[in-house]
């Protein structure tokens, strides 16, 4: 089985006045299709920066990132936008659901905007919400959902465009322990069911412990 993600010698620095902050120092790793990886580390260690580079939201100073056979390093913003829409599903610490749209509408919207027929987008969204056990909440608005339910909607939304990889940045960071466990279970379970490669950045040891592979990002390098 070929690698779905290959990262080689990734370097990222930030310039702050006369000081150079070395965030990533030659990070390299690879993942097979449908594998799961958790990355832990102290705040400010560069975990989110690494995830943002993988998702095409930030750029590296050097090194390469190949996802689903295509190198994204150095792509134009237009091509990066297409990459983010086609190949990446994002889940953040905050759900970023549209308050005036139902759970079903929030999930179907990215697919509809990407060109899927409205009926097909609704059906796909309905199936994904069923996968995260929200069949009875599809007509509810975000204000009518619990924090855990909102994040489960976000999990479903991340899968609606059938991406190659799912990138989750502290997906349980705002949740109590019970909801955190539920969201993590849904995230791993749904990713496995759909055959998606999952990369999770987290401080939660229980969330990290469910991944097949695990690294700690320390001093700009994976340990």
PDB file of C-alpha atoms in Angstrom:
ATOM      1  CA  UNK A   1       0.000   0.000   0.000  1.00  0.00           C
ATOM      2  CA  UNK A   2       1.404   3.366  -1.005  1.00  0.00           C
ATOM      3  CA  UNK A   3       1.852   6.271   1.381  1.00  0.00           C
ATOM      4  CA  UNK A   4      -1.009   8.768   1.245  1.00  0.00           C
ATOM      5  CA  UNK A   5       1.014  11.429   3.103  1.00  0.00           C
ATOM      6  CA  UNK A   6       4.769  11.967   2.785  1.00  0.00           C
ATOM      7  CA  UNK A   7       6.478  14.822   4.607  1.00  0.00           C
ATOM      8  CA  UNK A   8      10.196  15.352   4.059  1.00  0.00           C
ATOM      9  CA  UNK A   9      12.531  17.693   5.921  1.00  0.00           C
ATOM     10  CA  UNK A  10       9.919  20.345   6.661  1.00  0.00           C
ATOM     11  CA  UNK A  11      11.348  23.598   8.015  1.00  0.00           C
ATOM     12  CA  UNK A  12       9.375  26.594   9.277  1.00  0.00           C
ATOM     13  CA  UNK A  13      10.781  29.724  10.912  1.00  0.00           C
ATOM     14  CA  UNK A  14       9.125  32.915  12.098  1.00  0.00           C
ATOM     15  CA  UNK A  15      10.982  36.219  12.238  1.00  0.00           C
ATOM     16  CA  UNK A  16      10.202  38.332  15.291  1.00  0.00           C
ATOM     17  CA  UNK A  17      12.244  41.516  15.227  1.00  0.00           C
ATOM     18  CA  UNK A  18      15.887  40.477  15.366  1.00  0.00           C
ATOM     19  CA  UNK A  19      14.970  37.003  16.576  1.00  0.00           C
ATOM     20  CA  UNK A  20      14.338  33.931  14.436  1.00  0.00           C
ATOM     21  CA  UNK A  21      11.933  31.444  15.963  1.00  0.00           C
ATOM     22  CA  UNK A  22      12.658  27.942  14.676  1.00  0.00           C
ATOM     23  CA  UNK A  23       9.284  26.213  14.775  1.00  0.00           C
ATOM     24  CA  UNK A  24       9.860  23.104  12.637  1.00  0.00           C
ATOM     25  CA  UNK A  25      13.361  21.714  12.165  1.00  0.00           C
ATOM     26  CA  UNK A  26      13.411  19.097   9.447  1.00  0.00           C
ATOM     27  CA  UNK A  27      10.176  17.238  10.225  1.00  0.00           C
ATOM     28  CA  UNK A  28       9.720  14.029   8.230  1.00  0.00           C
ATOM     29  CA  UNK A  29       7.134  11.237   8.361  1.00  0.00           C
ATOM     30  CA  UNK A  30       4.824   9.218   6.132  1.00  0.00           C
ATOM     31  CA  UNK A  31       1.424   7.551   6.536  1.00  0.00           C
ATOM     32  CA  UNK A  32      -0.393   4.818   4.666  1.00  0.00           C
ATOM     33  CA  UNK A  33      -3.968   5.219   3.527  1.00  0.00           C
ATOM     34  CA  UNK A  34      -6.561   4.857   6.341  1.00  0.00           C
ATOM     35  CA  UNK A  35      -3.911   5.119   9.076  1.00  0.00           C
ATOM     36  CA  UNK A  36      -4.328   7.348  12.137  1.00  0.00           C
ATOM     37  CA  UNK A  37      -1.634   9.489  13.718  1.00  0.00           C
ATOM     38  CA  UNK A  38      -1.712  11.582  16.894  1.00  0.00           C
ATOM     39  CA  UNK A  39       0.792  14.387  17.469  1.00  0.00           C
ATOM     40  CA  UNK A  40       1.237  15.701  21.002  1.00  0.00           C
ATOM     41  CA  UNK A  41       3.521  18.323  22.482  1.00  0.00           C
ATOM     42  CA  UNK A  42       3.584  21.406  24.630  1.00  0.00           C
ATOM     43  CA  UNK A  43       1.734  24.578  23.645  1.00  0.00           C
ATOM     44  CA  UNK A  44       3.817  26.532  21.171  1.00  0.00           C
ATOM     45  CA  UNK A  45       5.740  23.459  20.008  1.00  0.00           C
ATOM     46  CA  UNK A  46       4.522  23.890  16.422  1.00  0.00           C
ATOM     47  CA  UNK A  47       1.793  21.238  16.266  1.00  0.00           C
ATOM     48  CA  UNK A  48      -0.828  23.522  14.766  1.00  0.00           C
ATOM     49  CA  UNK A  49       1.742  25.033  12.391  1.00  0.00           C
ATOM     50  CA  UNK A  50       2.565  21.559  11.101  1.00  0.00           C
ATOM     51  CA  UNK A  51      -1.122  20.741  10.653  1.00  0.00           C
ATOM     52  CA  UNK A  52      -1.725  24.044   8.854  1.00  0.00           C
ATOM     53  CA  UNK A  53       1.095  23.320   6.411  1.00  0.00           C
ATOM     54  CA  UNK A  54      -0.313  19.861   5.722  1.00  0.00           C
ATOM     55  CA  UNK A  55      -3.713  21.446   5.106  1.00  0.00           C
ATOM     56  CA  UNK A  56      -2.431  24.167   2.803  1.00  0.00           C
ATOM     57  CA  UNK A  57      -3.318  26.934   5.265  1.00  0.00           C
ATOM     58  CA  UNK A  58       0.340  27.875   5.818  1.00  0.00           C
ATOM     59  CA  UNK A  59       3.581  27.422   3.895  1.00  0.00           C
ATOM     60  CA  UNK A  60       6.944  26.001   4.897  1.00  0.00           C
ATOM     61  CA  UNK A  61      10.335  27.609   4.337  1.00  0.00           C
ATOM     62  CA  UNK A  62      11.695  24.388   2.871  1.00  0.00           C
ATOM     63  CA  UNK A  63      10.922  20.697   2.597  1.00  0.00           C
ATOM     64  CA  UNK A  64       8.071  18.964   0.818  1.00  0.00           C
ATOM     65  CA  UNK A  65       4.557  17.679   1.483  1.00  0.00           C
ATOM     66  CA  UNK A  66       2.982  15.103  -0.829  1.00  0.00           C
ATOM     67  CA  UNK A  67      -0.678  14.157  -0.335  1.00  0.00           C
ATOM     68  CA  UNK A  68      -2.429  11.554  -2.489  1.00  0.00           C
ATOM     69  CA  UNK A  69       0.461  11.592  -4.952  1.00  0.00           C
ATOM     70  CA  UNK A  70       0.531  15.365  -5.467  1.00  0.00           C
ATOM     71  CA  UNK A  71       3.119  17.729  -4.007  1.00  0.00           C
ATOM     72  CA  UNK A  72       1.447  20.772  -2.458  1.00  0.00           C
ATOM     73  CA  UNK A  73       4.644  22.659  -1.632  1.00  0.00           C
ATOM     74  CA  UNK A  74       4.822  25.895  -3.608  1.00  0.00           C
ATOM     75  CA  UNK A  75       1.334  25.700  -5.094  1.00  0.00           C
ATOM     76  CA  UNK A  76      -0.440  28.942  -5.986  1.00  0.00           C
ATOM     77  CA  UNK A  77      -3.245  30.104  -3.696  1.00  0.00           C
ATOM     78  CA  UNK A  78      -5.803  29.089  -6.317  1.00  0.00           C
ATOM     79  CA  UNK A  79      -4.421  25.555  -6.457  1.00  0.00           C
ATOM     80  CA  UNK A  80      -4.115  25.402  -2.672  1.00  0.00           C
ATOM     81  CA  UNK A  81      -7.772  26.389  -2.391  1.00  0.00           C
ATOM     82  CA  UNK A  82      -8.708  23.528  -4.721  1.00  0.00           C
ATOM     83  CA  UNK A  83      -6.495  21.180  -2.684  1.00  0.00           C
ATOM     84  CA  UNK A  84      -8.195  22.200   0.563  1.00  0.00           C
ATOM     85  CA  UNK A  85     -11.628  21.637  -0.975  1.00  0.00           C
ATOM     86  CA  UNK A  86     -10.844  18.303  -2.653  1.00  0.00           C
ATOM     87  CA  UNK A  87      -8.291  16.542  -0.492  1.00  0.00           C
ATOM     88  CA  UNK A  88      -8.569  17.810   3.090  1.00  0.00           C
ATOM     89  CA  UNK A  89     -11.239  17.631   5.758  1.00  0.00           C
ATOM     90  CA  UNK A  90     -10.659  20.041   8.654  1.00  0.00           C
ATOM     91  CA  UNK A  91     -11.846  19.801  12.252  1.00  0.00           C
ATOM     92  CA  UNK A  92     -10.871  22.574  14.653  1.00  0.00           C
ATOM     93  CA  UNK A  93     -11.204  23.128  18.392  1.00  0.00           C
ATOM     94  CA  UNK A  94     -14.217  25.349  17.710  1.00  0.00           C
ATOM     95  CA  UNK A  95     -16.891  23.864  15.489  1.00  0.00           C
ATOM     96  CA  UNK A  96     -17.392  26.896  13.194  1.00  0.00           C
ATOM     97  CA  UNK A  97     -20.951  25.861  12.328  1.00  0.00           C
ATOM     98  CA  UNK A  98     -23.167  28.439  10.643  1.00  0.00           C
ATOM     99  CA  UNK A  99     -25.713  29.473  13.258  1.00  0.00           C
ATOM    100  CA  UNK A 100     -28.608  30.031  10.833  1.00  0.00           C
ATOM    101  CA  UNK A 101     -28.261  26.599   9.216  1.00  0.00           C
ATOM    102  CA  UNK A 102     -29.383  23.228  10.545  1.00  0.00           C
ATOM    103  CA  UNK A 103     -26.945  20.400  11.238  1.00  0.00           C
ATOM    104  CA  UNK A 104     -27.915  18.828   7.912  1.00  0.00           C
ATOM    105  CA  UNK A 105     -27.426  22.084   6.018  1.00  0.00           C
ATOM    106  CA  UNK A 106     -24.063  22.733   7.684  1.00  0.00           C
ATOM    107  CA  UNK A 107     -22.788  19.335   6.583  1.00  0.00           C
ATOM    108  CA  UNK A 108     -24.144  19.443   3.032  1.00  0.00           C
ATOM    109  CA  UNK A 109     -23.056  23.002   2.247  1.00  0.00           C
ATOM    110  CA  UNK A 110     -19.369  22.319   1.374  1.00  0.00           C
ATOM    111  CA  UNK A 111     -20.414  19.565  -1.044  1.00  0.00           C
ATOM    112  CA  UNK A 112     -23.097  21.731  -2.637  1.00  0.00           C
ATOM    113  CA  UNK A 113     -20.663  24.644  -3.007  1.00  0.00           C
ATOM    114  CA  UNK A 114     -18.147  22.265  -4.568  1.00  0.00           C
ATOM    115  CA  UNK A 115     -20.635  21.356  -7.278  1.00  0.00           C
ATOM    116  CA  UNK A 116     -22.547  18.341  -5.992  1.00  0.00           C
ATOM    117  CA  UNK A 117     -26.258  18.256  -6.847  1.00  0.00           C
ATOM    118  CA  UNK A 118     -28.360  19.541  -3.958  1.00  0.00           C
ATOM    119  CA  UNK A 119     -30.270  16.288  -3.445  1.00  0.00           C
ATOM    120  CA  UNK A 120     -27.076  14.221  -3.527  1.00  0.00           C
ATOM    121  CA  UNK A 121     -25.381  16.611  -1.081  1.00  0.00           C
ATOM    122  CA  UNK A 122     -28.300  16.318   1.336  1.00  0.00           C
ATOM    123  CA  UNK A 123     -28.265  12.519   1.111  1.00  0.00           C
ATOM    124  CA  UNK A 124     -24.532  12.345   1.722  1.00  0.00           C
ATOM    125  CA  UNK A 125     -24.854  14.725   4.673  1.00  0.00           C
ATOM    126  CA  UNK A 126     -27.695  12.646   6.106  1.00  0.00           C
ATOM    127  CA  UNK A 127     -25.587   9.475   5.863  1.00  0.00           C
ATOM    128  CA  UNK A 128     -22.598  11.088   7.549  1.00  0.00           C
ATOM    129  CA  UNK A 129     -24.728  12.468  10.379  1.00  0.00           C
ATOM    130  CA  UNK A 130     -26.063   8.963  10.867  1.00  0.00           C
ATOM    131  CA  UNK A 131     -22.468   7.731  11.097  1.00  0.00           C
ATOM    132  CA  UNK A 132     -21.892  10.066  14.062  1.00  0.00           C
ATOM    133  CA  UNK A 133     -25.236   9.049  15.610  1.00  0.00           C
ATOM    134  CA  UNK A 134     -27.084  12.297  15.068  1.00  0.00           C
ATOM    135  CA  UNK A 135     -30.020  10.981  13.025  1.00  0.00           C
ATOM    136  CA  UNK A 136     -32.496  12.621  15.376  1.00  0.00           C
ATOM    137  CA  UNK A 137     -30.715  16.003  15.398  1.00  0.00           C
ATOM    138  CA  UNK A 138     -30.349  16.757  11.690  1.00  0.00           C
ATOM    139  CA  UNK A 139     -32.980  19.515  11.749  1.00  0.00           C
ATOM    140  CA  UNK A 140     -31.550  21.235  14.825  1.00  0.00           C
ATOM    141  CA  UNK A 141     -29.605  24.491  14.718  1.00  0.00           C
ATOM    142  CA  UNK A 142     -26.210  24.821  16.448  1.00  0.00           C
ATOM    143  CA  UNK A 143     -27.783  26.710  19.367  1.00  0.00           C
ATOM    144  CA  UNK A 144     -30.014  23.665  19.967  1.00  0.00           C
ATOM    145  CA  UNK A 145     -27.088  21.234  20.068  1.00  0.00           C
ATOM    146  CA  UNK A 146     -24.689  20.418  22.899  1.00  0.00           C
ATOM    147  CA  UNK A 147     -20.982  21.116  22.517  1.00  0.00           C
ATOM    148  CA  UNK A 148     -20.293  17.455  21.810  1.00  0.00           C
ATOM    149  CA  UNK A 149     -23.061  17.293  19.235  1.00  0.00           C
ATOM    150  CA  UNK A 150     -21.701  20.356  17.439  1.00  0.00           C
ATOM    151  CA  UNK A 151     -18.282  18.746  17.194  1.00  0.00           C
ATOM    152  CA  UNK A 152     -19.836  15.552  15.860  1.00  0.00           C
ATOM    153  CA  UNK A 153     -21.519  17.659  13.172  1.00  0.00           C
ATOM    154  CA  UNK A 154     -18.061  19.091  12.421  1.00  0.00           C
ATOM    155  CA  UNK A 155     -16.706  15.537  12.086  1.00  0.00           C
ATOM    156  CA  UNK A 156     -19.458  14.711   9.577  1.00  0.00           C
ATOM    157  CA  UNK A 157     -18.833  17.949   7.670  1.00  0.00           C
ATOM    158  CA  UNK A 158     -15.112  17.183   7.360  1.00  0.00           C
ATOM    159  CA  UNK A 159     -15.959  14.033   5.393  1.00  0.00           C
ATOM    160  CA  UNK A 160     -18.618  15.369   3.051  1.00  0.00           C
ATOM    161  CA  UNK A 161     -16.282  16.045   0.109  1.00  0.00           C
ATOM    162  CA  UNK A 162     -14.650  12.601   0.421  1.00  0.00           C
ATOM    163  CA  UNK A 163     -11.171  13.987   1.216  1.00  0.00           C
ATOM    164  CA  UNK A 164      -7.928  12.007   1.214  1.00  0.00           C
ATOM    165  CA  UNK A 165      -6.982  13.128   4.730  1.00  0.00           C
ATOM    166  CA  UNK A 166      -8.699  14.435   7.855  1.00  0.00           C
ATOM    167  CA  UNK A 167      -6.785  17.015   9.923  1.00  0.00           C
ATOM    168  CA  UNK A 168      -8.082  17.570  13.451  1.00  0.00           C
ATOM    169  CA  UNK A 169      -6.604  20.354  15.594  1.00  0.00           C
ATOM    170  CA  UNK A 170      -7.517  19.851  19.272  1.00  0.00           C
ATOM    171  CA  UNK A 171     -10.978  18.521  18.273  1.00  0.00           C
ATOM    172  CA  UNK A 172     -11.962  17.845  21.900  1.00  0.00           C
ATOM    173  CA  UNK A 173     -10.239  20.860  23.460  1.00  0.00           C
ATOM    174  CA  UNK A 174     -13.474  22.640  24.452  1.00  0.00           C
ATOM    175  CA  UNK A 175     -15.347  19.582  25.718  1.00  0.00           C
ATOM    176  CA  UNK A 176     -15.925  17.927  29.077  1.00  0.00           C
ATOM    177  CA  UNK A 177     -14.485  14.404  29.547  1.00  0.00           C
ATOM    178  CA  UNK A 178     -17.681  12.544  28.582  1.00  0.00           C
ATOM    179  CA  UNK A 179     -18.251  14.537  25.392  1.00  0.00           C
ATOM    180  CA  UNK A 180     -14.544  14.416  24.611  1.00  0.00           C
ATOM    181  CA  UNK A 181     -14.609  10.622  24.721  1.00  0.00           C
ATOM    182  CA  UNK A 182     -17.724  10.498  22.523  1.00  0.00           C
ATOM    183  CA  UNK A 183     -16.320  12.873  19.877  1.00  0.00           C
ATOM    184  CA  UNK A 184     -12.982  11.044  19.793  1.00  0.00           C
ATOM    185  CA  UNK A 185     -14.756   7.724  19.365  1.00  0.00           C
ATOM    186  CA  UNK A 186     -16.853   9.115  16.503  1.00  0.00           C
ATOM    187  CA  UNK A 187     -13.796  10.689  14.869  1.00  0.00           C
ATOM    188  CA  UNK A 188     -11.721   7.515  14.830  1.00  0.00           C
ATOM    189  CA  UNK A 189     -14.647   5.225  14.059  1.00  0.00           C
ATOM    190  CA  UNK A 190     -15.960   7.288  11.152  1.00  0.00           C
ATOM    191  CA  UNK A 191     -12.492   7.805   9.679  1.00  0.00           C
ATOM    192  CA  UNK A 192     -11.889   4.039   9.761  1.00  0.00           C
ATOM    193  CA  UNK A 193     -15.293   3.296   8.263  1.00  0.00           C
ATOM    194  CA  UNK A 194     -14.685   5.737   5.417  1.00  0.00           C
ATOM    195  CA  UNK A 195     -11.079   4.627   4.883  1.00  0.00           C
ATOM    196  CA  UNK A 196      -9.601   8.044   5.631  1.00  0.00           C
ATOM    197  CA  UNK A 197      -6.148   8.928   6.878  1.00  0.00           C
ATOM    198  CA  UNK A 198      -6.499  10.869  10.136  1.00  0.00           C
ATOM    199  CA  UNK A 199      -3.949  13.207  11.727  1.00  0.00           C
ATOM    200  CA  UNK A 200      -4.892  14.574  15.145  1.00  0.00           C
ATOM    201  CA  UNK A 201      -3.113  17.253  17.145  1.00  0.00           C
ATOM    202  CA  UNK A 202      -4.147  16.985  20.792  1.00  0.00           C
ATOM    203  CA  UNK A 203      -3.231  17.544  24.429  1.00  0.00           C
ATOM    204  CA  UNK A 204      -5.630  14.787  25.483  1.00  0.00           C
ATOM    205  CA  UNK A 205      -3.782  11.562  26.266  1.00  0.00           C
ATOM    206  CA  UNK A 206      -6.931   9.475  25.789  1.00  0.00           C
ATOM    207  CA  UNK A 207      -7.530  10.951  22.339  1.00  0.00           C
ATOM    208  CA  UNK A 208      -3.885  10.384  21.382  1.00  0.00           C
ATOM    209  CA  UNK A 209      -3.971   6.846  22.741  1.00  0.00           C
ATOM    210  CA  UNK A 210      -6.584   5.762  20.209  1.00  0.00           C
ATOM    211  CA  UNK A 211      -4.335   6.463  17.216  1.00  0.00           C
ATOM    212  CA  UNK A 212      -2.355   3.738  15.454  1.00  0.00           C
ATOM    213  CA  UNK A 213       0.765   5.904  15.461  1.00  0.00           C
ATOM    214  CA  UNK A 214       1.951   8.657  17.717  1.00  0.00           C
ATOM    215  CA  UNK A 215       4.647  11.330  17.763  1.00  0.00           C
ATOM    216  CA  UNK A 216       5.597  14.089  20.156  1.00  0.00           C
ATOM    217  CA  UNK A 217       6.711  17.375  18.626  1.00  0.00           C
ATOM    218  CA  UNK A 218       9.564  18.715  20.714  1.00  0.00           C
ATOM    219  CA  UNK A 219      12.124  21.405  19.873  1.00  0.00           C
ATOM    220  CA  UNK A 220      10.800  21.467  16.330  1.00  0.00           C
ATOM    221  CA  UNK A 221      11.308  17.751  15.681  1.00  0.00           C
ATOM    222  CA  UNK A 222       9.149  14.656  15.931  1.00  0.00           C
ATOM    223  CA  UNK A 223      10.105  12.249  18.695  1.00  0.00           C
TER     224      UNK A 223
END
